[in-house]
Amino acid sequence: MRIGVRGKIFVVSVLLVLTVVAVSGAYLERVLRQWTQERIETELLNLAQMVRVMVEREGTVEPARIDPLADRVGDPKSGRVTVIDEGGQVIGDSNFDVPDLAGLESHRERPEVVAALAGGQGIARRYSMSLGTDMLYVALPFDGPGGRGIVRVARPLSEVEAAVGRLRLALMIAGAIGLVGAVVMSAFASHFLSRTLRSLVQDARQMAEGGEVRPLAIASQDEIGGLAGSINRLADELESTVATLAAERSRFEAVLESMDEAVIALDQHQHLTMVNRAAVALLSLSVGGGSTLRERIRIPALHELVERALDGQAGRGEFEIPEPTPRRIMAYASPLRNATGAVVVMHDVTEIRRLETIRRDFVANVSHELRTPVSIIRANAETLLDGALERPDIARRFLDAVLRNADRLAALVGDLLEISRIEAGTYELNSDAVQVAPIVERIVDSVENLAQDKKISVINEVAEGTVVWADPAALEQILLNLVDNAVKYTQEGGSIVVASRPAGEGTVRLEVRDNGPGIAAKHRTRIFERFYRVDPGRSREVGGTGLGLAIVKHLVEAMDGHVGVDAVAPRGSAFWLSLPSNG
Ligand SMILES: Nc1ncnc2c1ncn2[C@@H]1O[C@H](COP(=O)(O)OP(=O)(O)O)[C@@H](O)[C@H]1O
Ligand SMILES: [Mg+2]
């Protein structure tokens, strides 16, 4: 059973009252008993002395004279008076008449009588069968002219018991009053105590439940006040600890949120306990929901990593995420050090892997592109050395091939150098306001021979005064590449137009149109890649390197422009570039 503070105070105060009443009662009773008995003793002694004087004055020991005397003095209240002669014979008694006296037994051996005879005064106390109570006897000797004897007075001690009884009653009443008082007072005390304690407990509980943390009222300087003070200090400490933890946590969250890497944490049941912003974006995840990682995303390689990490083994892996856009992810999963669970950090390596592939392909392509002209030169040189040199009619053909392929090698190496310079950022671009028309004019002149051979017309439609913000040399190289391609890939008798038009806020669009074979849609997106050709045989035939459009794209983008190709109806292509018209 649980006893509250109230109950305890009540029990203690009741016990206190009972103890005080019992102890003081026992003591008072003893004192009262002794005191009453002493008083009776004194009164009896006085009475006995008075009777002694009276008996001695009577001058005789005749019962007929002594007994009336005893009857006169003795009464139930002041005491029974008995006069005994020297032989122990009763000669007067307030309780008996003269005729009965002779029948009484000798009182010679009564202790008080014996003591009085021996020492002049005898006191005894003993139980009286006839009265059914304790009696106190006081005896004194007398020695009168009529004879000697003993005067004895006696009184029942029931008076003492009556006094004690009254005392007990008084004590009981006092005890009862005290008890009631104690009950009332303890009820009050415990009520106040438990009320302050209760409100203290309530406030402390409110604090613990994260409610408003306000200092508890310190109502008193006692232990309860001390307790309130302690709780306040505890609350302060708690508050500052919570604040520190919160700051720590928000710092930690800020770090996690600003990371580009996706981070997720899982408990031992594979429920997500933390997901940062990058992870939400990458995996479309959120914390909670009660389902496991496995139920949310189907990437077996990731689950395998997580399971191993939960078994305490860190690991690295790479896998594809098909949705929303296909991505290649590198993940590192490790067990949590101080708790059961795992944390997975994921990088998006899609771009890195793509660049790696491009680089690998590029190296393979370059090797391939270089090998072809080199082996042709080599084969022709060998043929010449093997004897063709002696026959001038065919020697020329072989030497021609050597020269053509050497040119091609030179063009390739030139373009490769160009592209690597642009990519390395060492190609210096000095943008300025450039007049476009004169540049196009120069380009038309430079392709004139080739165009005339193919009966192709090249028309400059760029409006006089068209200005773009560009590096003049780079712009010329761009347009030359586009016009050169158009002339090369357009059939005999075709026509090419270079035109310009404003295209929105501060932008000029330049266009090189032809009515050649055009480029199929599936190639259009890839045509600007290095070494990408629609028809490699034809490209080689016309002396192309497959790098022209890649250089164009690089240069245009280095000048903050855009480049693209559209189809032209009914046939042909339109290569366009947009450039800023002012810095
Ligand atoms: N005006 C055009 N008409 C049709 N096809 C073209 C045109 N310009 C470029 N192409 C195609 O684009 C490819 C890439 O061009 P480019 O990068 O200049 O390389 P190259 O001309 O050296 O082959 C060419 O091989 C050709 O197939
Ligand atoms: Mg080209």
mmCIF file of N, CA and C in Angstrom, residues 9-10 81 85 101 122 140 146 148 187 232 274 286 291 367 424:
data_model
loop_
_atom_site.group_PDB
_atom_site.id
_atom_site.type_symbol
_atom_site.label_atom_id
_atom_site.label_comp_id
_atom_site.label_asym_id
_atom_site.label_seq_id
_atom_site.Cartn_x
_atom_site.Cartn_y
_atom_site.Cartn_z
ATOM 1 N N ILE A 9 2.070 12.043 7.758
ATOM 2 C CA ILE A 9 2.011 13.101 8.780
ATOM 3 C C ILE A 9 0.929 12.766 9.799
ATOM 4 N N PHE A 10 -0.202 12.286 9.341
ATOM 5 C CA PHE A 10 -1.318 11.939 10.210
ATOM 6 C C PHE A 10 -0.916 10.850 11.198
ATOM 7 N N VAL A 81 -11.850 3.901 64.016
ATOM 8 C CA VAL A 81 -10.980 4.051 65.190
ATOM 9 C C VAL A 81 -11.105 2.789 66.051
ATOM 10 N N ASP A 85 -6.203 -2.824 74.250
ATOM 11 C CA ASP A 85 -5.442 -2.766 75.508
ATOM 12 C C ASP A 85 -4.129 -3.501 75.351
ATOM 13 N N LEU A 101 -17.575 -6.422 71.445
ATOM 14 C CA LEU A 101 -16.131 -6.270 71.501
ATOM 15 C C LEU A 101 -15.434 -7.519 72.022
ATOM 16 N N GLY A 122 3.199 2.765 64.207
ATOM 17 C CA GLY A 122 3.158 1.673 63.218
ATOM 18 C C GLY A 122 2.231 2.000 62.073
ATOM 19 N N LEU A 140 -0.741 4.024 67.246
ATOM 20 C CA LEU A 140 0.135 4.743 68.186
ATOM 21 C C LEU A 140 -0.114 4.156 69.594
ATOM 22 N N GLY A 146 -5.016 5.384 83.349
ATOM 23 C CA GLY A 146 -5.891 4.205 83.439
ATOM 24 C C GLY A 146 -5.220 2.952 82.926
ATOM 25 N N ARG A 148 -2.217 1.167 79.757
ATOM 26 C CA ARG A 148 -1.521 1.320 78.480
ATOM 27 C C ARG A 148 -2.232 0.562 77.379
ATOM 28 N N ALA A 187 -3.956 17.413 9.587
ATOM 29 C CA ALA A 187 -4.669 17.488 8.311
ATOM 30 C C ALA A 187 -4.343 18.805 7.620
ATOM 31 N N ASN A 232 14.697 23.928 -10.111
ATOM 32 C CA ASN A 232 14.960 25.051 -11.014
ATOM 33 C C ASN A 232 16.341 24.954 -11.624
ATOM 34 N N MET A 274 17.005 8.923 -41.208
ATOM 35 C CA MET A 274 17.485 10.232 -41.643
ATOM 36 C C MET A 274 17.682 10.193 -43.153
ATOM 37 N N SER A 286 11.505 9.745 -48.209
ATOM 38 C CA SER A 286 11.244 10.586 -47.052
ATOM 39 C C SER A 286 11.333 9.718 -45.814
ATOM 40 N N SER A 291 7.572 1.850 -43.662
ATOM 41 C CA SER A 291 7.996 0.790 -44.567
ATOM 42 C C SER A 291 9.521 0.768 -44.654
ATOM 43 N N SER A 367 43.386 7.462 -82.109
ATOM 44 C CA SER A 367 44.339 6.441 -82.558
ATOM 45 C C SER A 367 43.927 5.916 -83.916
ATOM 46 N N ALA A 424 41.547 23.128 -72.845
ATOM 47 C CA ALA A 424 42.454 23.446 -71.741
ATOM 48 C C ALA A 424 42.290 24.886 -71.295
#
